[in-house]
């Protein structure tokens, strides 16, 4: 763990093994932090808050600049840790770090984000706002972006003057520990960032402790609902990004090569373990005939260990995750869809023990099928065929999730109609994974989000701060009143 600026060994008797998903080799062990250790972490964050809050905004800005430099310089170390623990291919692991790094870079702009407003509301009377940090905040992360998601949380929390207790995923906490080392290296003071480990027990502690003012969560629906309810019941702010089922509508007038390449990359990249992975393609009219070409492109992708030079997708995170995805592929057959590319049992010669699922394409799916309704979170693309754009829009809007949706078309009018009628919160027009850069915010909605203030960007700053509104009266006439009183004051 990283508590009060020190890397400390847990005294717990409860350890979880972290296995390389490509080989099953145990690469690390992660502790279930004890209650005493969790107490210490929150206590150190609370003690550090008083001084950190008072540091000048310029020095916090400088720390962000130093941290971005340190992350950039250690990109390779971070990425290799991600490949080893999470399994994604090296180039994609660098992307994981890069997308988190962009949040740190954006936080170098904290001097603009923190500005308040001011108005002279009456003669000599001003009302102005200052934006203040909340105190100690907590972050709870999923496994699929071991660097990027911690970096959605703690840099924004720290730049705004909060201190933080972060719990990375118990399945791949290595990158978060490297980031903690980098924070120490650039001189972020002891206690400002703390890292604890574990699963439910740690989550239940962080979501109930009265010293923690806000909880950021990214992960699955079940944990997210529990964490949101428990945090808010304990009076905390909570932002919770949950699961997803992201659709791309393809119209027959689309630029076919661009659309099919984009869809294939977005469906199977990172073995489909992205919250913005494209998991459903809705083919309108004659575009239905393009399934064969999607299959052709998917078949050409190379499934391999993440450090292999030509690997396109690596293994899934655990044996259980693989088994679940395989069962959902089987359910598609049982429910009457056609599995036109079946990646189950894919042969990866150098890694016979890896949790591999090859790219899988399900065709002729319908919304009532389990493969459509559930988030598979693996390299599985589900194809649904419809006749019109209206039918496609209705289908996508009837899905409970609202993380992302895209359309591929050459028609500006259709794109415009899609943009205004689609319910999802992140919309791509000829863009397969429309995740906004950090000068915007991550705006998933409906069942993909609980809370009302999104991650990073302006919303992220708002989440971690509260406004104080001050009204002052400094009367000009008091300065102009130059008549000295020389007499003794009298009673009247
Ligand atoms: P997960 O929900 O299993 O775990 C996330 C975190 O919650 C972990 O730190 C874990 O320890 C904790 N946790 C899990 N179950 C818990 C419980 N019952 N009680 C308390 N804490 C619990 O998620 P995951 O498998 O690590 O990540 C994959 C999920 O995350 C997918 O559903 C994916 O869509 C989602 N995700 C969403 C976004 C987004 O921005 N919407 C981004 C990334 C991942």
Short mmCIF file of C-alpha atoms and ligand atoms in Angstrom, two decimals:
data_model
loop_
_atom_site.label_atom_id
_atom_site.label_comp_id
_atom_site.label_asym_id
_atom_site.label_seq_id
_atom_site.Cartn_x
_atom_site.Cartn_y
_atom_site.Cartn_z
CA UNK A 1 0.00 0.00 0.00
CA UNK A 2 1.00 3.64 -0.22
CA UNK A 3 0.10 5.40 3.00
CA UNK A 4 1.36 8.75 4.20
CA UNK A 5 4.04 8.87 1.53
CA UNK A 6 5.46 5.42 2.32
CA UNK A 7 5.13 2.08 0.60
CA UNK A 8 4.01 -0.25 3.36
CA UNK A 9 3.52 -3.99 3.51
CA UNK A 10 0.07 -5.03 4.69
CA UNK A 11 -0.23 -7.03 7.90
CA UNK A 12 -3.26 -8.88 6.55
CA UNK A 13 -3.54 -12.65 6.34
CA UNK A 14 -5.84 -12.30 3.33
CA UNK A 15 -4.01 -12.10 -0.01
CA UNK A 16 -5.29 -12.40 -3.56
CA UNK A 17 -3.13 -13.67 -6.40
CA UNK A 18 -2.67 -11.66 -9.55
CA UNK A 19 -2.11 -13.89 -12.53
CA UNK A 20 -0.83 -12.93 -15.93
CA UNK A 21 -3.95 -13.60 -18.05
CA UNK A 22 -1.84 -14.88 -20.94
CA UNK A 23 0.12 -17.45 -18.90
CA UNK A 24 -1.60 -17.91 -15.51
CA UNK A 25 1.73 -17.18 -13.81
CA UNK A 26 1.33 -15.46 -10.46
CA UNK A 27 2.95 -12.07 -10.96
CA UNK A 28 1.96 -10.42 -7.72
CA UNK A 29 -0.20 -10.68 -4.63
CA UNK A 30 -2.58 -8.03 -3.46
CA UNK A 31 -3.67 -7.66 0.16
CA UNK A 32 -7.11 -7.10 1.54
CA UNK A 33 -6.02 -4.06 3.57
CA UNK A 34 -6.97 -4.40 7.22
CA UNK A 35 -9.39 -2.01 8.89
CA UNK A 36 -6.48 -0.51 10.83
CA UNK A 37 -4.60 0.13 7.59
CA UNK A 38 -7.66 1.68 5.96
CA UNK A 39 -8.03 3.88 9.04
CA UNK A 40 -4.40 4.96 8.72
CA UNK A 41 -4.83 5.82 5.04
CA UNK A 42 -7.88 8.00 5.64
CA UNK A 43 -6.25 9.57 8.71
CA UNK A 44 -3.14 10.48 6.73
CA UNK A 45 -5.28 11.98 3.95
CA UNK A 46 -7.19 14.00 6.51
CA UNK A 47 -4.03 15.30 8.18
CA UNK A 48 -2.50 16.20 4.81
CA UNK A 49 -5.60 18.08 3.68
CA UNK A 50 -5.13 21.14 5.88
CA UNK A 51 -1.74 21.98 4.37
CA UNK A 52 -2.47 20.78 0.82
CA UNK A 53 -5.60 22.93 0.64
CA UNK A 54 -3.48 25.97 1.51
CA UNK A 55 -0.78 25.34 -1.10
CA UNK A 56 -0.96 27.94 -3.80
CA UNK A 57 -2.74 27.01 -6.95
CA UNK A 58 0.46 27.66 -8.85
CA UNK A 59 2.32 25.03 -6.86
CA UNK A 60 -0.46 22.50 -7.47
CA UNK A 61 -0.34 23.39 -11.14
CA UNK A 62 3.43 22.84 -11.09
CA UNK A 63 2.94 19.40 -9.53
CA UNK A 64 0.63 18.47 -12.39
CA UNK A 65 3.22 19.62 -14.91
CA UNK A 66 5.91 17.60 -13.14
CA UNK A 67 3.63 14.57 -12.87
CA UNK A 68 2.77 14.63 -16.57
CA UNK A 69 6.47 14.71 -17.36
CA UNK A 70 7.15 11.79 -15.00
CA UNK A 71 4.32 9.70 -16.47
CA UNK A 72 5.53 10.37 -19.99
CA UNK A 73 9.07 9.37 -19.01
CA UNK A 74 7.78 6.14 -17.43
CA UNK A 75 5.27 5.26 -20.13
CA UNK A 76 7.01 2.02 -20.99
CA UNK A 77 7.21 0.77 -17.39
CA UNK A 78 3.54 1.56 -16.84
CA UNK A 79 2.50 -0.08 -20.10
CA UNK A 80 4.49 -3.25 -19.41
CA UNK A 81 2.92 -3.58 -15.99
CA UNK A 82 -0.50 -3.28 -17.64
CA UNK A 83 0.32 -5.98 -20.20
CA UNK A 84 1.55 -8.30 -17.47
CA UNK A 85 -1.41 -7.90 -15.13
CA UNK A 86 -4.27 -6.96 -17.44
CA UNK A 87 -3.27 -8.65 -20.69
CA UNK A 88 -3.88 -5.95 -23.29
CA UNK A 89 -1.38 -5.56 -26.12
CA UNK A 90 1.55 -3.22 -25.55
CA UNK A 91 0.48 -0.48 -27.98
CA UNK A 92 -2.97 -0.44 -26.41
CA UNK A 93 -1.48 -0.40 -22.91
CA UNK A 94 0.41 2.75 -23.94
CA UNK A 95 -2.90 4.17 -25.11
CA UNK A 96 -4.31 3.37 -21.65
CA UNK A 97 -1.55 5.46 -20.06
CA UNK A 98 -1.83 8.19 -22.70
CA UNK A 99 -5.56 8.72 -22.19
CA UNK A 100 -4.95 9.09 -18.45
CA UNK A 101 -1.98 11.34 -19.03
CA UNK A 102 -4.21 13.70 -20.99
CA UNK A 103 -6.25 14.28 -17.83
CA UNK A 104 -3.08 15.26 -15.97
CA UNK A 105 -2.13 17.59 -18.81
CA UNK A 106 -5.55 19.17 -18.68
CA UNK A 107 -5.15 19.69 -14.94
CA UNK A 108 -2.18 21.94 -15.69
CA UNK A 109 -5.00 24.30 -16.65
CA UNK A 110 -6.36 24.25 -13.10
CA UNK A 111 -5.71 27.99 -12.76
CA UNK A 112 -8.50 28.60 -15.26
CA UNK A 113 -10.83 25.90 -13.97
CA UNK A 114 -10.73 27.25 -10.42
CA UNK A 115 -11.69 30.80 -11.28
CA UNK A 116 -14.83 32.14 -9.69
CA UNK A 117 -17.19 34.94 -10.66
CA UNK A 118 -17.72 38.41 -9.25
CA UNK A 119 -20.41 41.06 -9.53
CA UNK A 120 -20.91 44.41 -7.88
CA UNK A 121 -24.45 43.79 -6.66
CA UNK A 122 -25.01 47.15 -5.00
CA UNK A 123 -23.04 50.33 -4.34
CA UNK A 124 -19.67 49.20 -2.96
CA UNK A 125 -21.06 45.74 -2.37
CA UNK A 126 -19.52 42.76 -4.21
CA UNK A 127 -20.63 39.18 -4.37
CA UNK A 128 -18.02 36.72 -5.52
CA UNK A 129 -17.51 33.00 -5.57
CA UNK A 130 -14.48 30.94 -4.68
CA UNK A 131 -14.19 27.27 -5.50
CA UNK A 132 -12.92 25.19 -2.60
CA UNK A 133 -11.89 21.54 -2.27
CA UNK A 134 -14.12 19.13 -0.36
CA UNK A 135 -11.52 17.38 1.82
CA UNK A 136 -10.70 13.68 1.61
CA UNK A 137 -12.13 11.93 -1.43
CA UNK A 138 -12.03 8.29 -2.51
CA UNK A 139 -11.66 6.56 -5.86
CA UNK A 140 -12.65 2.97 -6.69
CA UNK A 141 -11.43 1.58 -10.02
CA UNK A 142 -12.21 -1.31 -12.39
CA UNK A 143 -9.70 -3.65 -13.98
CA UNK A 144 -9.95 -2.63 -17.61
CA UNK A 145 -7.87 0.58 -17.62
CA UNK A 146 -5.31 0.15 -14.82
CA UNK A 147 -3.63 3.55 -15.45
CA UNK A 148 -6.27 5.60 -17.17
CA UNK A 149 -9.02 5.27 -14.59
CA UNK A 150 -6.94 6.12 -11.51
CA UNK A 151 -5.81 9.10 -13.62
CA UNK A 152 -9.43 10.15 -14.21
CA UNK A 153 -9.70 10.49 -10.45
CA UNK A 154 -6.74 11.48 -8.33
CA UNK A 155 -5.14 14.20 -10.53
CA UNK A 156 -8.43 16.12 -10.64
CA UNK A 157 -8.93 15.59 -6.91
CA UNK A 158 -5.39 16.75 -6.09
CA UNK A 159 -5.24 19.69 -8.48
CA UNK A 160 -8.42 21.06 -6.92
CA UNK A 161 -6.85 20.81 -3.45
CA UNK A 162 -8.34 17.59 -2.10
CA UNK A 163 -6.49 14.62 -0.70
CA UNK A 164 -7.32 11.16 -1.93
CA UNK A 165 -7.57 7.51 -0.93
CA UNK A 166 -7.59 5.36 -4.04
CA UNK A 167 -8.50 1.71 -4.39
CA UNK A 168 -7.34 0.27 -7.71
CA UNK A 169 -8.85 -2.94 -9.02
CA UNK A 170 -7.68 -5.90 -6.97
CA UNK A 171 -7.04 -7.65 -10.29
CA UNK A 172 -4.38 -5.26 -11.63
CA UNK A 173 -3.22 -2.66 -9.09
CA UNK A 174 0.39 -2.46 -10.36
CA UNK A 175 0.01 0.62 -12.55
CA UNK A 176 -1.62 2.58 -9.72
CA UNK A 177 1.35 1.73 -7.47
CA UNK A 178 3.79 3.00 -10.12
CA UNK A 179 1.74 6.21 -10.36
CA UNK A 180 2.00 6.57 -6.58
CA UNK A 181 5.79 6.27 -6.86
CA UNK A 182 5.78 8.99 -9.52
CA UNK A 183 3.71 11.25 -7.26
CA UNK A 184 6.29 10.72 -4.52
CA UNK A 185 9.13 11.40 -6.97
CA UNK A 186 7.69 14.74 -8.03
CA UNK A 187 7.23 15.80 -4.42
CA UNK A 188 3.51 15.54 -3.90
CA UNK A 189 3.44 15.74 -0.10
CA UNK A 190 2.96 12.72 2.15
CA UNK A 191 -0.66 11.76 2.70
CA UNK A 192 -2.04 13.69 -0.26
CA UNK A 193 -2.43 10.46 -2.26
CA UNK A 194 -2.87 7.13 -0.51
CA UNK A 195 -3.43 3.73 -2.10
CA UNK A 196 -5.20 0.91 -0.36
CA UNK A 197 -6.20 -2.48 -1.69
CA UNK A 198 -8.86 -5.10 -1.48
CA UNK A 199 -12.35 -5.82 -2.61
CA UNK A 200 -15.77 -5.41 -0.98
CA UNK A 201 -14.46 -4.83 2.54
CA UNK A 202 -12.34 -1.88 1.40
CA UNK A 203 -15.21 -0.49 -0.66
CA UNK A 204 -17.61 -0.73 2.25
CA UNK A 205 -15.13 1.07 4.50
CA UNK A 206 -14.52 3.92 2.05
CA UNK A 207 -18.19 4.46 1.24
CA UNK A 208 -19.17 4.74 4.91
CA UNK A 209 -16.28 6.59 6.57
CA UNK A 210 -17.56 10.03 7.60
CA UNK A 211 -14.23 11.73 6.81
CA UNK A 212 -14.58 10.90 3.11
CA UNK A 213 -16.61 13.55 1.35
CA UNK A 214 -16.94 12.15 -2.15
CA UNK A 215 -16.59 8.83 -3.95
CA UNK A 216 -15.71 8.31 -7.60
CA UNK A 217 -16.47 4.87 -8.98
CA UNK A 218 -16.01 3.23 -12.36
CA UNK A 219 -17.00 -0.39 -12.87
CA UNK A 220 -19.90 -2.75 -13.33
CA UNK A 221 -23.58 -2.24 -12.59
CA UNK A 222 -23.84 -4.33 -9.46
CA UNK A 223 -20.93 -2.77 -7.60
CA UNK A 224 -21.81 0.68 -8.93
CA UNK A 225 -25.37 0.64 -7.68
CA UNK A 226 -24.25 -0.59 -4.28
CA UNK A 227 -21.48 2.01 -4.06
CA UNK A 228 -23.70 4.87 -5.23
CA UNK A 229 -26.46 3.99 -2.76
CA UNK A 230 -24.12 3.43 0.15
CA UNK A 231 -22.09 6.59 -0.51
CA UNK A 232 -25.12 8.84 -0.87
CA UNK A 233 -26.80 7.28 2.15
CA UNK A 234 -23.71 8.29 4.08
CA UNK A 235 -24.04 11.84 2.84
CA UNK A 236 -21.29 11.78 0.23
CA UNK A 237 -21.19 13.02 -3.30
CA UNK A 238 -20.90 10.12 -5.70
CA UNK A 239 -20.19 9.82 -9.41
CA UNK A 240 -20.49 6.28 -10.74
CA UNK A 241 -19.80 5.18 -14.30
CA UNK A 242 -21.33 1.76 -14.93
CA UNK A 243 -21.73 -0.82 -17.69
CA UNK A 244 -22.58 -0.29 -21.31
CA UNK A 245 -23.81 -1.71 -24.58
CA UNK A 246 -22.59 0.60 -27.31
CA UNK A 247 -24.24 0.54 -30.72
CA UNK A 248 -23.11 1.64 -34.17
CA UNK A 249 -25.79 2.20 -36.78
CA UNK A 250 -24.50 1.62 -40.31
CA UNK A 251 -26.47 3.11 -43.19
CA UNK A 252 -26.00 1.70 -46.70
CA UNK A 253 -24.63 5.05 -47.90
CA UNK A 254 -21.71 4.91 -45.45
CA UNK A 255 -18.09 5.00 -46.58
CA UNK A 256 -17.89 1.24 -46.39
CA UNK A 257 -14.14 0.74 -45.89
CA UNK A 258 -13.94 3.38 -43.19
CA UNK A 259 -17.02 2.06 -41.39
CA UNK A 260 -16.01 -1.59 -41.42
CA UNK A 261 -12.42 -0.91 -40.33
CA UNK A 262 -13.61 1.40 -37.56
CA UNK A 263 -16.23 -1.06 -36.31
CA UNK A 264 -13.81 -4.00 -36.32
CA UNK A 265 -11.20 -2.06 -34.35
CA UNK A 266 -13.72 -0.75 -31.85
CA UNK A 267 -15.38 -4.13 -31.30
CA UNK A 268 -12.30 -6.27 -30.82
CA UNK A 269 -9.57 -3.88 -29.60
CA UNK A 270 -8.56 -4.52 -25.97
CA UNK A 271 -10.40 -7.85 -26.38
CA UNK A 272 -13.66 -5.92 -26.14
CA UNK A 273 -12.92 -5.01 -22.52
CA UNK A 274 -13.58 -1.30 -22.90
CA UNK A 275 -16.64 0.43 -21.55
CA UNK A 276 -16.90 2.18 -24.91
CA UNK A 277 -16.21 -0.93 -27.00
CA UNK A 278 -18.64 -1.25 -29.87
CA UNK A 279 -20.56 -4.36 -28.97
CA UNK A 280 -23.60 -4.04 -31.27
CA UNK A 281 -23.76 -3.06 -34.90
CA UNK A 282 -27.17 -2.22 -36.34
CA UNK A 283 -27.06 -2.73 -40.09
CA UNK A 284 -29.73 -0.83 -41.98
CA UNK A 285 -31.16 -2.18 -45.26
CA UNK A 286 -28.51 -3.22 -47.79
CA UNK A 287 -25.73 -2.66 -45.22
CA UNK A 288 -26.83 -6.06 -43.86
CA UNK A 289 -24.83 -7.64 -46.67
CA UNK A 290 -21.59 -6.32 -45.12
CA UNK A 291 -21.51 -8.81 -42.25
CA UNK A 292 -19.29 -11.12 -44.30
CA UNK A 293 -16.73 -8.40 -44.69
CA UNK A 294 -16.76 -7.62 -40.97
CA UNK A 295 -16.09 -11.31 -40.37
CA UNK A 296 -13.24 -11.23 -42.87
CA UNK A 297 -11.60 -8.31 -41.07
CA UNK A 298 -12.19 -9.83 -37.62
CA UNK A 299 -10.71 -13.15 -38.71
CA UNK A 300 -7.55 -11.35 -39.85
CA UNK A 301 -6.87 -9.99 -36.34
CA UNK A 302 -4.05 -11.69 -34.49
CA UNK A 303 -4.83 -13.06 -31.04
CA UNK A 304 -1.66 -13.34 -28.98
CA UNK A 305 0.22 -12.41 -25.81
CA UNK A 306 0.32 -8.66 -25.30
CA UNK A 307 4.08 -8.35 -25.77
CA UNK A 308 4.12 -10.19 -29.10
CA UNK A 309 4.94 -7.66 -31.81
CA UNK A 310 1.97 -8.26 -34.12
CA UNK A 311 -0.69 -8.98 -31.52
CA UNK A 312 -4.02 -7.20 -32.09
CA UNK A 313 -5.86 -8.54 -29.08
CA UNK A 314 -4.74 -10.27 -25.94
CA UNK A 315 -6.48 -12.48 -23.40
CA UNK A 316 -9.48 -11.68 -21.24
CA UNK A 317 -8.82 -10.75 -17.65
CA UNK A 318 -9.76 -14.01 -15.88
CA UNK A 319 -10.89 -17.56 -16.52
CA UNK A 320 -14.30 -16.61 -15.10
CA UNK A 321 -14.68 -13.65 -17.45
CA UNK A 322 -13.77 -15.91 -20.38
CA UNK A 323 -16.23 -18.62 -19.31
CA UNK A 324 -19.01 -16.04 -18.94
CA UNK A 325 -18.38 -14.62 -22.43
CA UNK A 326 -18.29 -18.13 -23.91
CA UNK A 327 -21.61 -18.93 -22.27
CA UNK A 328 -23.16 -15.80 -23.76
CA UNK A 329 -21.91 -16.84 -27.21
CA UNK A 330 -23.54 -20.23 -26.66
CA UNK A 331 -26.74 -18.51 -25.53
CA UNK A 332 -26.85 -16.71 -28.89
CA UNK A 333 -26.98 -20.06 -30.68
CA UNK A 334 -29.54 -21.38 -28.22
CA UNK A 335 -31.67 -18.26 -28.69
CA UNK A 336 -31.69 -18.62 -32.48
CA UNK A 337 -28.95 -16.23 -33.68
CA UNK A 338 -26.09 -17.32 -35.94
CA UNK A 339 -22.51 -17.30 -34.73
CA UNK A 340 -20.78 -16.53 -38.03
CA UNK A 341 -17.32 -16.28 -36.47
CA UNK A 342 -16.72 -18.33 -33.35
CA UNK A 343 -13.59 -17.45 -31.38
CA UNK A 344 -14.16 -20.03 -28.67
CA UNK A 345 -11.22 -22.36 -28.27
CA UNK A 346 -8.92 -20.14 -30.35
CA UNK A 347 -5.46 -21.65 -30.59
CA UNK A 348 -2.64 -19.39 -29.42
CA UNK A 349 0.48 -21.58 -29.75
CA UNK A 350 2.84 -19.69 -27.47
CA UNK A 351 0.26 -19.16 -24.72
CA UNK A 352 -1.72 -22.38 -24.32
CA UNK A 353 -2.94 -21.39 -20.85
CA UNK A 354 -4.17 -17.89 -21.67
CA UNK A 355 -7.76 -16.70 -21.25
CA UNK A 356 -8.18 -16.19 -24.96
CA UNK A 357 -11.38 -15.70 -26.88
CA UNK A 358 -10.90 -14.99 -30.57
CA UNK A 359 -12.99 -12.35 -32.31
CA UNK A 360 -16.57 -13.57 -32.42
CA UNK A 361 -19.41 -12.28 -34.59
CA UNK A 362 -23.06 -13.05 -33.88
CA UNK A 363 -25.48 -12.30 -36.73
CA UNK A 364 -29.27 -12.05 -36.88
CA UNK A 365 -29.53 -11.22 -33.18
CA UNK A 366 -32.70 -9.66 -31.79
CA UNK A 367 -33.17 -7.45 -28.74
CA UNK A 368 -34.77 -10.20 -26.66
CA UNK A 369 -31.67 -12.41 -26.81
CA UNK A 370 -29.30 -12.69 -23.85
CA UNK A 371 -26.30 -11.90 -26.07
CA UNK A 372 -27.94 -8.55 -26.85
CA UNK A 373 -29.25 -7.74 -23.41
CA UNK A 374 -26.16 -8.43 -21.35
CA UNK A 375 -22.83 -6.68 -21.46
CA UNK A 376 -20.47 -9.42 -22.68
CA UNK A 377 -17.28 -7.38 -22.10
CA UNK A 378 -15.26 -9.55 -24.47
CA UNK A 379 -14.32 -9.61 -28.18
CA UNK A 380 -17.85 -10.34 -29.35
CA UNK A 381 -19.75 -8.24 -31.88
CA UNK A 382 -23.49 -8.69 -32.10
CA UNK A 383 -25.12 -7.77 -35.43
CA UNK A 384 -28.76 -6.75 -35.66
CA UNK A 385 -30.44 -6.08 -39.00
CA UNK A 386 -33.21 -3.52 -39.47
CA UNK A 387 -34.88 -1.84 -42.43
CA UNK A 388 -34.84 1.88 -41.65
CA UNK A 389 -32.98 4.51 -39.67
CA UNK A 390 -36.10 5.07 -37.55
CA UNK A 391 -36.20 1.41 -36.65
CA UNK A 392 -32.49 1.54 -35.78
CA UNK A 393 -32.96 4.60 -33.58
CA UNK A 394 -35.85 2.99 -31.74
CA UNK A 395 -33.82 -0.14 -31.11
CA UNK A 396 -30.83 1.74 -29.72
CA UNK A 397 -33.00 4.02 -27.60
CA UNK A 398 -34.85 1.05 -26.09
CA UNK A 399 -31.58 -0.27 -24.72
CA UNK A 400 -31.21 0.70 -21.09
CA UNK A 401 -27.59 1.80 -21.35
CA UNK A 402 -26.46 5.21 -22.60
CA UNK A 403 -22.68 5.30 -22.72
CA UNK A 404 -22.00 5.72 -26.44
CA UNK A 405 -23.58 5.35 -29.87
CA UNK A 406 -22.29 6.01 -33.37
CA UNK A 407 -23.60 6.30 -36.88
CA UNK A 408 -21.77 5.68 -40.14
CA UNK A 409 -23.26 7.55 -43.06
CA UNK A 410 -22.40 10.03 -45.79
CA UNK A 411 -25.64 11.87 -45.23
CA UNK A 412 -25.38 15.00 -43.09
CA UNK A 413 -29.15 14.95 -42.67
CA UNK A 414 -29.17 11.40 -41.28
CA UNK A 415 -26.24 12.20 -39.02
CA UNK A 416 -28.10 15.26 -37.78
CA UNK A 417 -31.25 13.27 -37.12
CA UNK A 418 -29.20 10.64 -35.28
CA UNK A 419 -27.43 13.26 -33.18
CA UNK A 420 -30.66 14.86 -32.05
CA UNK A 421 -32.78 11.72 -31.51
CA UNK A 422 -30.26 9.33 -29.96
CA UNK A 423 -30.43 8.87 -26.19
CA UNK A 424 -26.79 7.92 -25.54
CA UNK A 425 -24.54 10.49 -23.90
CA UNK A 426 -21.48 10.21 -26.19
CA UNK A 427 -22.27 10.31 -29.85
CA UNK A 428 -20.02 9.48 -32.80
CA UNK A 429 -20.69 10.65 -36.34
CA UNK A 430 -18.42 8.38 -38.39
CA UNK A 431 -16.39 7.96 -35.18
CA UNK A 432 -16.55 4.52 -33.56
CA UNK A 433 -15.47 5.30 -29.97
CA UNK A 434 -16.51 8.88 -29.24
CA UNK A 435 -14.78 9.30 -25.88
CA UNK A 436 -14.31 13.02 -25.29
CA UNK A 437 -10.84 14.36 -24.55
CA UNK A 438 -10.37 15.78 -21.05
CA UNK A 439 -11.15 19.38 -21.96
CA UNK A 440 -14.69 17.97 -22.22
CA UNK A 441 -16.12 15.41 -19.80
CA UNK A 442 -17.06 11.75 -20.03
CA UNK A 443 -20.82 11.99 -20.42
CA UNK A 444 -22.34 8.52 -20.41
CA UNK A 445 -25.95 8.60 -19.26
CA UNK A 446 -29.04 6.53 -18.40
CA UNK A 447 -28.07 3.12 -16.93
CA UNK A 448 -24.40 3.78 -17.69
CA UNK A 449 -24.16 6.53 -15.07
CA UNK A 450 -25.34 7.26 -11.56
CA UNK A 451 -24.87 10.74 -10.17
CA UNK A 452 -25.10 14.12 -11.81
CA UNK A 453 -21.56 15.39 -12.21
CA UNK A 454 -19.39 13.62 -14.76
CA UNK A 455 -15.74 12.62 -14.72
CA UNK A 456 -12.88 14.97 -15.66
CA UNK A 457 -12.94 18.33 -17.45
CA UNK A 458 -15.13 21.10 -16.05
CA UNK A 459 -17.57 18.57 -14.54
CA UNK A 460 -14.76 16.73 -12.79
CA UNK A 461 -13.56 19.98 -11.23
CA UNK A 462 -17.10 20.75 -10.12
CA UNK A 463 -17.44 17.28 -8.60
CA UNK A 464 -14.39 17.72 -6.40
CA UNK A 465 -15.12 21.30 -5.33
CA UNK A 466 -17.80 23.35 -3.68
CA UNK A 467 -18.57 26.99 -4.17
CA UNK A 468 -18.33 29.54 -1.43
CA UNK A 469 -20.18 32.79 -2.11
CA UNK A 470 -18.94 35.91 -0.37
CA UNK A 471 -20.68 39.24 -0.14
CA UNK A 472 -18.53 42.17 0.94
CA UNK A 473 -19.14 45.83 1.68
CA UNK A 474 -16.13 48.15 1.55
CA UNK A 475 -17.66 51.63 1.49
CA UNK A 476 -15.78 54.13 -0.64
CA UNK A 477 -16.97 56.97 1.56
CA UNK A 478 -15.02 55.52 4.49
CA UNK A 479 -11.83 56.25 2.56
CA UNK A 480 -13.06 59.73 1.58
CA UNK A 481 -13.98 60.70 5.13
CA UNK A 482 -10.82 62.69 5.79
CA UNK A 483 -12.03 64.88 8.64
CA UNK A 484 -9.96 63.94 11.68
CA UNK A 485 -11.79 63.93 14.96
CA UNK A 486 -9.77 65.94 17.49
CA UNK A 487 -12.34 66.39 20.16
CA UNK A 488 -13.14 63.99 22.94
CA UNK A 489 -16.14 61.87 21.94
CA UNK A 490 -19.32 63.05 23.66
CA UNK A 491 -22.26 60.88 24.48
CA UNK A 492 -24.49 62.22 21.75
P1 LIG B 1 -16.41 -4.43 -11.07
O1 LIG B 1 -17.68 -3.73 -10.83
O2 LIG B 1 -16.34 -5.91 -10.88
O3 LIG B 1 -15.26 -3.82 -10.13
C1 LIG B 1 -15.06 -2.43 -10.03
C2 LIG B 1 -14.62 -2.10 -8.61
O4 LIG B 1 -15.68 -2.38 -7.70
C3 LIG B 1 -13.42 -2.91 -8.15
O5 LIG B 1 -12.53 -2.05 -7.50
C4 LIG B 1 -14.01 -3.95 -7.22
O6 LIG B 1 -13.15 -4.27 -6.15
C5 LIG B 1 -15.27 -3.29 -6.70
N1 LIG B 1 -16.37 -4.23 -6.50
C6 LIG B 1 -16.77 -5.22 -7.33
N2 LIG B 1 -17.87 -5.82 -6.86
C7 LIG B 1 -18.19 -5.21 -5.70
C8 LIG B 1 -19.24 -5.35 -4.76
N3 LIG B 1 -20.18 -6.28 -4.93
N4 LIG B 1 -19.25 -4.56 -3.69
C9 LIG B 1 -18.31 -3.60 -3.54
N5 LIG B 1 -17.30 -3.41 -4.40
C10 LIG B 1 -17.24 -4.20 -5.46
O7 LIG B 1 -15.96 -4.02 -12.54
P2 LIG B 1 -14.76 -4.61 -13.39
O8 LIG B 1 -15.09 -6.01 -13.79
O9 LIG B 1 -13.47 -4.35 -12.72
O10 LIG B 1 -14.83 -3.65 -14.68
C11 LIG B 1 -15.63 -3.92 -15.78
C12 LIG B 1 -16.90 -3.11 -15.74
O11 LIG B 1 -16.59 -1.73 -15.63
C13 LIG B 1 -17.72 -3.23 -17.02
O12 LIG B 1 -19.07 -3.36 -16.68
C14 LIG B 1 -17.47 -1.91 -17.74
O13 LIG B 1 -18.49 -1.49 -18.62
C15 LIG B 1 -17.34 -0.99 -16.59
N6 LIG B 1 -16.61 0.21 -16.97
C16 LIG B 1 -17.34 1.34 -17.18
C17 LIG B 1 -16.70 2.49 -17.57
C18 LIG B 1 -17.48 3.73 -17.83
O14 LIG B 1 -16.86 4.79 -17.91
N7 LIG B 1 -18.79 3.67 -17.96
C19 LIG B 1 -15.31 2.50 -17.75
C20 LIG B 1 -14.60 1.32 -17.52
C21 LIG B 1 -15.27 0.18 -17.13
#
